[in-house]
PDB file of C-alpha atoms in Angstrom:
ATOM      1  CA  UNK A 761     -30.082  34.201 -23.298  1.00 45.00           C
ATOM      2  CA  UNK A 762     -31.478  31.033 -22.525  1.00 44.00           C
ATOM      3  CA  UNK A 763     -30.238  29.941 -18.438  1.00 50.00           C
ATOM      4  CA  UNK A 764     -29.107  26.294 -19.786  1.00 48.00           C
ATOM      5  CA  UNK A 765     -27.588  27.242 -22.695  1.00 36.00           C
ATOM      6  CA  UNK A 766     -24.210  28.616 -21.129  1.00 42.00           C
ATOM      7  CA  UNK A 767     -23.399  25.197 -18.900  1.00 43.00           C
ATOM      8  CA  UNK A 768     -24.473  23.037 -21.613  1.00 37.00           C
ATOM      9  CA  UNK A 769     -21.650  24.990 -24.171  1.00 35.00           C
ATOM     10  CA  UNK A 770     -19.727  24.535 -21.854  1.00 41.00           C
ATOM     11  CA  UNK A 771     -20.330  21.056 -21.321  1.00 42.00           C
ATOM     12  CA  UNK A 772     -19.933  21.203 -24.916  1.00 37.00           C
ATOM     13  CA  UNK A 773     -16.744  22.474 -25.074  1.00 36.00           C
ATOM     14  CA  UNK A 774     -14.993  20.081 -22.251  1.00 43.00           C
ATOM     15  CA  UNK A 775     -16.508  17.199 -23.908  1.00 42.00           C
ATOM     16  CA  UNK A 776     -15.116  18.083 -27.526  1.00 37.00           C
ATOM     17  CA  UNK A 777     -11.538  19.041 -25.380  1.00 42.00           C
ATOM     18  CA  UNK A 778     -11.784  15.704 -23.775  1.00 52.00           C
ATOM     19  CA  UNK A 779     -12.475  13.325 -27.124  1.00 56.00           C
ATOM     20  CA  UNK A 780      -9.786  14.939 -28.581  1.00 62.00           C
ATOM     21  CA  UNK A 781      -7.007  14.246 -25.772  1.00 85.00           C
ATOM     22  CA  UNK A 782      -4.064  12.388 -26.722  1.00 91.00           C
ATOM     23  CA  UNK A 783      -4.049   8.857 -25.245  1.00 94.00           C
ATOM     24  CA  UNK A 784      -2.203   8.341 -21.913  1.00 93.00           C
ATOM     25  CA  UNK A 785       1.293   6.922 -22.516  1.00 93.00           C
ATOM     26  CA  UNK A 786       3.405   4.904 -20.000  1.00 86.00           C
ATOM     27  CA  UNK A 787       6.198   6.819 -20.486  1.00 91.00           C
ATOM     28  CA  UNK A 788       4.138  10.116 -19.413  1.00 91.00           C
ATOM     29  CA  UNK A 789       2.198   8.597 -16.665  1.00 89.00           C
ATOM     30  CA  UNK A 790       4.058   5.934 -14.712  1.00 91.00           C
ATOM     31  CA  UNK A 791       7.685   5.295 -15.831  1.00 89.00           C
ATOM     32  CA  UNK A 792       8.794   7.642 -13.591  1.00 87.00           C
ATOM     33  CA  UNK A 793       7.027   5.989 -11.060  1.00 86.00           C
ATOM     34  CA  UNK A 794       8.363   2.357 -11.898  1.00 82.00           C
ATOM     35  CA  UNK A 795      11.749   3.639 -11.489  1.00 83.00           C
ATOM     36  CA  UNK A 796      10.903   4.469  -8.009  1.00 79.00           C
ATOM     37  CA  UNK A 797      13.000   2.635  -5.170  1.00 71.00           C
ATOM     38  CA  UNK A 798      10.159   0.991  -3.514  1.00 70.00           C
ATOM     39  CA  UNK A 799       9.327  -0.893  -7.222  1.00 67.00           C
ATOM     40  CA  UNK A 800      12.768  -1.227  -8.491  1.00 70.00           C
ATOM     41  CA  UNK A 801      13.663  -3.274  -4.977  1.00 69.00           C
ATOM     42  CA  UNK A 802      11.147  -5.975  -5.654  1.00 66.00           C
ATOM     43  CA  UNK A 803      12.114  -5.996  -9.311  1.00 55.00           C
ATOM     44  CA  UNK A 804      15.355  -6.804  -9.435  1.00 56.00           C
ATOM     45  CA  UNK A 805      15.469  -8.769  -6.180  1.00 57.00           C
ATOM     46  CA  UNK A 806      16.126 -12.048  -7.639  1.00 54.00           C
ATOM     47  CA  UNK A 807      18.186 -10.387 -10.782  1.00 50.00           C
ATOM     48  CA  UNK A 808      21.808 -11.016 -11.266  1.00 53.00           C
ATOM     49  CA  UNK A 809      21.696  -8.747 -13.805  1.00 52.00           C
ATOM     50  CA  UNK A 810      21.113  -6.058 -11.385  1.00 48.00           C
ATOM     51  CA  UNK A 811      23.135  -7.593  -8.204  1.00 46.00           C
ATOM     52  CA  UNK A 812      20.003  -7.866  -6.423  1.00 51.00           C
ATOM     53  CA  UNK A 813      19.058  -8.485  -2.584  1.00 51.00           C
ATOM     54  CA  UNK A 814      18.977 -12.113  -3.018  1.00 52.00           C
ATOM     55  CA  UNK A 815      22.501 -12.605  -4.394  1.00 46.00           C
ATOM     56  CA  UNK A 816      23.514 -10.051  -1.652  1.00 55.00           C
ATOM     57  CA  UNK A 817      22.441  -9.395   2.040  1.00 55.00           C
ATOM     58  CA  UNK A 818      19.361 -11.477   1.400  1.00 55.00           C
ATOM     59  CA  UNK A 819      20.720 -14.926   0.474  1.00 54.00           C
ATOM     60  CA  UNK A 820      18.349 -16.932   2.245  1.00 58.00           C
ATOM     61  CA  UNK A 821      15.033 -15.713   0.608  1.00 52.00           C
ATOM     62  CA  UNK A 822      13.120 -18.550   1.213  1.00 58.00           C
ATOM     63  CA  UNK A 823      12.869 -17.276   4.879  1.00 63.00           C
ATOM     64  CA  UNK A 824      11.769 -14.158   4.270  1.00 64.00           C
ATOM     65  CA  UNK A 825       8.757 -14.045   6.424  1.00 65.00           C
ATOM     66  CA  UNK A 826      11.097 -14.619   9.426  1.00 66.00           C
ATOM     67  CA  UNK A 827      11.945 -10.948   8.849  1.00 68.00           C
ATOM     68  CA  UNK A 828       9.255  -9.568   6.800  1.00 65.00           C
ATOM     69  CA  UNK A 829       6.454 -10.726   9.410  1.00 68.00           C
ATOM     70  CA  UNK A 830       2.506 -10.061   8.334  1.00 72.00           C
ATOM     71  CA  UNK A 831       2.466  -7.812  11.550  1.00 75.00           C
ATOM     72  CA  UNK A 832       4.689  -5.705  10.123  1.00 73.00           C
ATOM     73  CA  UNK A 833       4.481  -5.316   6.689  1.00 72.00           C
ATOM     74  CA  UNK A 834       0.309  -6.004   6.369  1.00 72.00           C
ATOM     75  CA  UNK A 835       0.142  -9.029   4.017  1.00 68.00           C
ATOM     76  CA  UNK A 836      -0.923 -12.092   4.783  1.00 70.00           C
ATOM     77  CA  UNK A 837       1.321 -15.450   5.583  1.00 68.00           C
ATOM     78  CA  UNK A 838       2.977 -16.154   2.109  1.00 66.00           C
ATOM     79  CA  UNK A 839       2.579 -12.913  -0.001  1.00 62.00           C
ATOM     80  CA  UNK A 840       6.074 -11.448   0.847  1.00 60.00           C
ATOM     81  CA  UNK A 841       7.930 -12.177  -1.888  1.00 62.00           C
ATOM     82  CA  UNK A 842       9.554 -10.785  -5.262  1.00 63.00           C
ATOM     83  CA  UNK A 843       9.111 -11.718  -8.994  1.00 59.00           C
ATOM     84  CA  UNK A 844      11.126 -14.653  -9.690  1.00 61.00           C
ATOM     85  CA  UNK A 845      14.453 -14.227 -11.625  1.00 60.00           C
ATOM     86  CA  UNK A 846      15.460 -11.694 -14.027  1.00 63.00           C
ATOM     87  CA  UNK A 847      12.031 -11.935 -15.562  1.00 67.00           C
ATOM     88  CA  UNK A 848      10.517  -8.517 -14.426  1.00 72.00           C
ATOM     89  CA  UNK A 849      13.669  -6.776 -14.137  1.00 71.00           C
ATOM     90  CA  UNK A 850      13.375  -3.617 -15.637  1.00 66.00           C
ATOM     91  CA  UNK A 851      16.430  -1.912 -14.121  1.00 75.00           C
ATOM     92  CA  UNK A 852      18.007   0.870 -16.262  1.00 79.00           C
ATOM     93  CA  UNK A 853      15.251   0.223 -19.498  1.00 83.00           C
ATOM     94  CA  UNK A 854      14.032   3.036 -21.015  1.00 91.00           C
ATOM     95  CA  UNK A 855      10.422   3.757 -20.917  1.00 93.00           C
ATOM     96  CA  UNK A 856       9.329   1.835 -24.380  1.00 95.00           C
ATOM     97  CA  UNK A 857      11.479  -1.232 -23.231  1.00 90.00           C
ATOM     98  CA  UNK A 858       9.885  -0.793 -19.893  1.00 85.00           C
ATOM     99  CA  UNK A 859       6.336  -1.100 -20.974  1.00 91.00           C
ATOM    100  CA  UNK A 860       7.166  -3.752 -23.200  1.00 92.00           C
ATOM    101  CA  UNK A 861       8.857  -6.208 -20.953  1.00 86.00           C
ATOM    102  CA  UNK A 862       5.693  -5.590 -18.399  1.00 86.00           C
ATOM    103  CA  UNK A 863       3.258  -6.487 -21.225  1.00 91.00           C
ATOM    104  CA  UNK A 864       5.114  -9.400 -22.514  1.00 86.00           C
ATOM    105  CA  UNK A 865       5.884 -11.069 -19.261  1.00 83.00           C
ATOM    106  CA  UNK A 866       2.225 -10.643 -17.883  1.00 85.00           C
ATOM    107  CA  UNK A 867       0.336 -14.276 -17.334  1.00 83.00           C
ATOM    108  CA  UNK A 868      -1.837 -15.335 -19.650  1.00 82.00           C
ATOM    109  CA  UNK A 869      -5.542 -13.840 -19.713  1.00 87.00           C
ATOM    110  CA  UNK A 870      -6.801 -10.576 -20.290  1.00 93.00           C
ATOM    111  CA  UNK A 871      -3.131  -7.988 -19.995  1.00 92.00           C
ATOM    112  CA  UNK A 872      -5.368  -4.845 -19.169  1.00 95.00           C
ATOM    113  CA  UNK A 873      -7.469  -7.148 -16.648  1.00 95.00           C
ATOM    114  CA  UNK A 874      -4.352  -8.856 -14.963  1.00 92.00           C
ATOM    115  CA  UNK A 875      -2.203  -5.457 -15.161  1.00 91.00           C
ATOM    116  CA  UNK A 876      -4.845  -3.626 -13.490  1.00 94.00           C
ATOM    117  CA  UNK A 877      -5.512  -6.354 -10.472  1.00 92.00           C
ATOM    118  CA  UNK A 878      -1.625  -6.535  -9.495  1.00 88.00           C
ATOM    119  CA  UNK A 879      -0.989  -2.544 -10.003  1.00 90.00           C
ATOM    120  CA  UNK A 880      -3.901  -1.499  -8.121  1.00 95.00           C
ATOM    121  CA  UNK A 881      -5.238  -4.317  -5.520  1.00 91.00           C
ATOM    122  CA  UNK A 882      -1.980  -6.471  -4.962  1.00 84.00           C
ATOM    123  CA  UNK A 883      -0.506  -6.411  -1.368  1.00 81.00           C
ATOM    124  CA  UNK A 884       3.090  -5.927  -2.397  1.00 79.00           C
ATOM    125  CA  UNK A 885       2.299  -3.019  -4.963  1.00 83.00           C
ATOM    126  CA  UNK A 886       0.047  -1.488  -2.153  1.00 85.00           C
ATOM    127  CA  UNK A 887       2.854  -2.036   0.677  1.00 82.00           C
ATOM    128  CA  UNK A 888       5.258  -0.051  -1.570  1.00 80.00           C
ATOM    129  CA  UNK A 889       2.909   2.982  -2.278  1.00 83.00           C
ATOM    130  CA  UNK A 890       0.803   3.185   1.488  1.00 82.00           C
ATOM    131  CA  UNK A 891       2.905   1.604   4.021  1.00 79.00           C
ATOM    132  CA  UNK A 892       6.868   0.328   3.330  1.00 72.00           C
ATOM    133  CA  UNK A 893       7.111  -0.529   6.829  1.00 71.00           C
ATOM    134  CA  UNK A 894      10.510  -3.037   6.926  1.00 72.00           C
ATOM    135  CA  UNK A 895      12.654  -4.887   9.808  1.00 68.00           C
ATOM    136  CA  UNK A 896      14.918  -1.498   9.785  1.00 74.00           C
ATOM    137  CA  UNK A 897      12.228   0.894   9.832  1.00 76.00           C
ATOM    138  CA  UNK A 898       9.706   2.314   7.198  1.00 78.00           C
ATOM    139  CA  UNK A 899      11.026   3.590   3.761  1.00 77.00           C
ATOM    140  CA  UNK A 900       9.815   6.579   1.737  1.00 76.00           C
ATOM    141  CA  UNK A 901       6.680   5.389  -0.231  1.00 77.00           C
ATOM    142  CA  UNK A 902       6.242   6.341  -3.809  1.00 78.00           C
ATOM    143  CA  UNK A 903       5.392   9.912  -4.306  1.00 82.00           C
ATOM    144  CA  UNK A 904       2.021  11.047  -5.109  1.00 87.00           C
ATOM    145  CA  UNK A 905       0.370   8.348  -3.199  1.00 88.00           C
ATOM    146  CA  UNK A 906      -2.312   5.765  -3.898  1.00 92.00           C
ATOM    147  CA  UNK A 907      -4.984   8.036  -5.678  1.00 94.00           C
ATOM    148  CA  UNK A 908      -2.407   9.499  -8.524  1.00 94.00           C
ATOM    149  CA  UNK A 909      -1.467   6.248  -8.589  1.00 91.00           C
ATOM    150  CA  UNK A 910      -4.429   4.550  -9.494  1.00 96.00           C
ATOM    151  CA  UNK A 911      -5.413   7.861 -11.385  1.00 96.00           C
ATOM    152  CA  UNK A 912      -2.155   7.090 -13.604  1.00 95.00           C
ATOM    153  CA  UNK A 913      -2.737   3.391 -13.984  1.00 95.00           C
ATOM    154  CA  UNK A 914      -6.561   3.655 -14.881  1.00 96.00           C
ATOM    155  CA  UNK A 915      -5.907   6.096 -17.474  1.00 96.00           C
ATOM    156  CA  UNK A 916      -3.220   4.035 -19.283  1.00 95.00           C
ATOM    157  CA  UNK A 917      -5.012   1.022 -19.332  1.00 96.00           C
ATOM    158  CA  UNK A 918      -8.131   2.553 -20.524  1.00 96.00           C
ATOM    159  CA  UNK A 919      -6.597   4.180 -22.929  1.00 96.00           C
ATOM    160  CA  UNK A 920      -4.875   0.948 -24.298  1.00 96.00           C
ATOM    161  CA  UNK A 921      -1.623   0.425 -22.555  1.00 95.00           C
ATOM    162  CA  UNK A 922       0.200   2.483 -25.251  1.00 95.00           C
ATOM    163  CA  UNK A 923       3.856   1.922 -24.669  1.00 94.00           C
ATOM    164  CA  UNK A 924       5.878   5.173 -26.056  1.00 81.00           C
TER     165      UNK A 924
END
């Protein structure tokens, strides 16, 4: 038998496995993650709708760098702060409604483009899943880290953002 022929079959083989995948869906590869404490606190901050931080113990959220410092929490001067309003609230949606709300209330441009730049380079998102460092100490980070993370996000964009 030929020396190549065995690792290119089975080259073969993974290749034909692979192409016939099913597509990564958000509600297999990160719902479970966007339920996680450290995105749902952001998220419904400024939601009444949720009884969020800033109609609680965080009324004066305009100040919230005298708290929230850059030394502490790694961004720079003006990044702390939360989606505005009930807007990205997703508290208590189900996967599909999830997904859909995301999608919808992206800015304008290119969704997969603009998705991927917040979910995998933006400050906040990155606080949440490396450091969430806080005035009363650090908080659990999401589980799984930074690489299944972008692992997870990659894979659902490139595969279309499918939303079931």
């Amino acid at each position: 038998m030929n020396p190549w022929l065995a690792p290119l079959l089975a080259l073969a083989v993974a290749a034909s496995a692979a192409a016939g995948a099913e597509p990564v869906k958000f509600s297999d590869a990160l719902y479970a993650k966007f339920q996680d404490a450290r995105c749902l606190q952001c998220h419904q901050f400024n939601s009444r709708r949720s009884n969020g931080r800033a109609w609680t113990s965080h009324r004066t959220r305009y100040l919230c760098e005298n708290c929230h410092k850059p030394a502490l929490t790694g961004l720079l001067g003006g990044e702390w702060m939360a989606p505005p309003g009930e807007k990205m609230d997703y508290t208590g949606y189900s996967a599909r409604e999830t997904c859909e709300l995301i999608k919808r209330n992206t800015p304008t441009g290119d969704k997969a483009e603009v998705l991927s730049h917040h979910l995998l380079t933006d400050s906040r998102v990155l606080w949440a899943i490396k450091s969430g460092m806080t005035p009363a100490g650090r908080r659990p980070t999401m589980p799984g880290g930074y690489d299944e993370w972008a692992r997870d996000v990659r894979a659902w964009v490139a595969d279309g953002m499918i939303c079931d």
